[in-house]
Structures are given as structure tokens and as C-alpha cells.
XYZ file of C-alpha atoms in Angstrom:
138
model
C 5.819 -5.812 -33.142
C 6.681 -5.732 -29.336
C 5.033 -7.281 -26.358
C 4.164 -3.581 -25.284
C 2.657 -3.098 -28.682
C 0.936 -6.282 -27.435
C -0.189 -5.420 -23.850
C -1.894 -2.529 -26.347
C -3.285 -4.188 -28.040
C -5.085 -6.665 -26.054
C -6.117 -3.607 -24.526
C -8.205 -2.209 -26.764
C -9.382 -5.174 -27.691
C -10.782 -5.887 -24.166
C -13.033 -2.706 -24.573
C -13.464 -3.542 -27.985
C -15.584 -6.674 -26.247
C -16.585 -4.484 -23.540
C -18.821 -2.014 -26.209
C -19.676 -5.340 -27.578
C -21.667 -6.059 -24.389
C -20.452 -9.955 -25.057
C -20.126 -10.573 -21.137
C -19.135 -13.760 -21.861
C -16.951 -13.343 -23.787
C -14.542 -10.919 -22.511
C -13.939 -13.025 -18.726
C -13.310 -15.893 -22.152
C -10.117 -13.300 -22.424
C -8.889 -13.726 -18.958
C -6.724 -16.513 -17.394
C -8.409 -18.981 -15.278
C -6.964 -17.670 -11.502
C -7.050 -13.516 -12.847
C -8.222 -11.364 -10.049
C -9.603 -8.220 -10.805
C -9.377 -4.976 -8.306
C -12.688 -1.876 -8.142
C -10.273 0.198 -5.455
C -12.883 2.188 -5.638
C -15.857 -0.175 -5.430
C -19.078 1.646 -3.946
C -19.991 -0.505 0.250
C -21.526 -2.656 -1.429
C -19.579 -3.518 -4.002
C -16.646 -6.638 -4.688
C -13.243 -5.047 -5.153
C -12.003 -7.803 -5.627
C -12.555 -10.645 -8.027
C -10.577 -13.687 -7.901
C -11.311 -16.150 -11.303
C -12.861 -16.274 -14.845
C -15.811 -17.542 -12.901
C -16.537 -14.290 -10.587
C -16.057 -12.165 -13.169
C -18.057 -13.854 -15.669
C -20.460 -13.996 -12.613
C -20.063 -10.482 -11.587
C -20.484 -8.856 -15.445
C -23.054 -11.181 -17.060
C -26.250 -8.845 -15.763
C -23.975 -5.902 -16.711
C -25.477 -5.589 -20.056
C -28.947 -5.531 -18.731
C -28.363 -2.674 -16.759
C -25.947 -0.544 -18.196
C -26.136 0.550 -22.068
C -22.712 2.222 -22.255
C -23.356 2.704 -26.466
C -20.315 4.896 -26.943
C -16.237 4.862 -25.743
C -15.670 8.942 -25.482
C -11.993 9.006 -25.124
C -8.924 6.148 -24.889
C -5.345 6.645 -24.690
C -3.707 2.894 -24.047
C -0.429 3.867 -22.594
C 2.503 1.172 -22.400
C 4.812 0.611 -19.055
C 8.374 -0.718 -18.491
C 6.721 -3.985 -18.821
C 6.491 -4.921 -21.199
C 3.190 -7.366 -20.839
C 1.285 -4.334 -18.839
C -1.001 -1.263 -20.301
C -2.479 0.809 -19.107
C -6.153 2.666 -20.272
C -7.143 6.264 -19.434
C -11.086 5.750 -21.234
C -14.408 6.885 -20.352
C -18.369 5.879 -22.238
C -20.946 7.434 -22.091
C -24.833 5.846 -22.213
C -27.431 5.255 -20.454
C -28.834 2.893 -17.281
C -31.740 1.249 -18.449
C -34.042 1.162 -14.979
C -34.172 5.180 -14.928
C -32.646 6.592 -18.515
C -30.499 8.415 -16.564
C -26.753 8.916 -18.334
C -24.002 6.959 -17.807
C -20.649 9.279 -18.309
C -17.942 7.678 -17.404
C -14.625 7.481 -16.914
C -12.042 4.949 -15.759
C -8.559 4.366 -15.722
C -6.640 0.830 -16.616
C -4.157 -1.098 -15.264
C -3.892 -5.283 -16.777
C -0.878 -7.575 -16.843
C -1.039 -9.830 -19.805
C 0.239 -13.731 -19.453
C 0.692 -15.508 -22.742
C -2.244 -13.472 -23.900
C -4.714 -13.512 -20.998
C -5.571 -11.223 -18.181
C -4.430 -12.003 -15.053
C -5.177 -8.541 -13.268
C -6.799 -5.569 -13.919
C -7.417 -2.835 -11.614
C -9.711 0.269 -12.715
C -10.320 3.141 -10.935
C -14.068 4.437 -11.716
C -15.943 7.635 -9.229
C -18.672 5.732 -6.949
C -19.653 8.882 -6.658
C -20.630 9.116 -10.586
C -22.356 5.182 -10.975
C -24.265 5.464 -7.519
C -26.021 8.563 -9.335
C -26.248 7.003 -12.232
C -27.801 4.180 -10.954
C -30.007 5.528 -8.078
C -30.839 3.808 -6.444
C -30.482 0.521 -8.762
C -28.421 -1.878 -7.246
C -25.315 -3.814 -10.037
């Protein structure tokens, strides 16, 4: 198996863990010095996290706020960099506090080193996110 396929497989595994709502396991996939970026995060939400501990702190309450029930589409693209893969994926679920539907599409760029995520950049629609939350904070 080539390193490119390995990166794509690692992205798929990370999404399986996300869907299982195991935020500790998701953070444990990350290198100690991982950099996570959300360039389109709404005002008041972080656009950059540094380090595995910060990633876990950010994600640990996610399953209590949003019940992501399934990944409705997933395409993982290999890149010229064998350690990087790009995922185009969508989810459906609901916001637990208000019952609003949560339907979101993402474009995620993930770089690995020795099987660990070292850089994770995710793009999503902040307006759809805020509408779904309906005043709840993340």
C-alpha cells in the first residue's frame, strides 16, 4: 500500500472515530504538537488550536451538543504529498438542545507524520452552523 493510500485510510479512520463520538480517541490520533485550523469559524469560535490537549478540550463537549448520526457522503482524495489527503464529506444529525437538524458539508485537509495528524484544516459553512445551533454556544 502506498503512503498516499495510507493517508486516505487514516482520514477515513478519523471520520469513523468522529462518528462514534469518541473525542478522546479522535484527539489521540493527533501528534502532540498538532495544528488544527477552522478558517471559516464564526466569531467567538477558535480558528486555530495548537496541541493535542487543546484539540481534546475543544472537542470533548461536541457529542453533548450535536448528535452527528451519519456521514451522508464521503470522498477522500489523494494528493501529490503522500502524507496528505483531502476529504469532501457531509453529515446529518441534530442539535440536542433545540432539536434543530444538523446538516453540514466539510472540506478537510489532513497531513500525517508517522500515522499521527500533524495538521488538520477544515472548511465548513459558519452560517449553517449558527442557524442549526439557534443561539446555543459551542
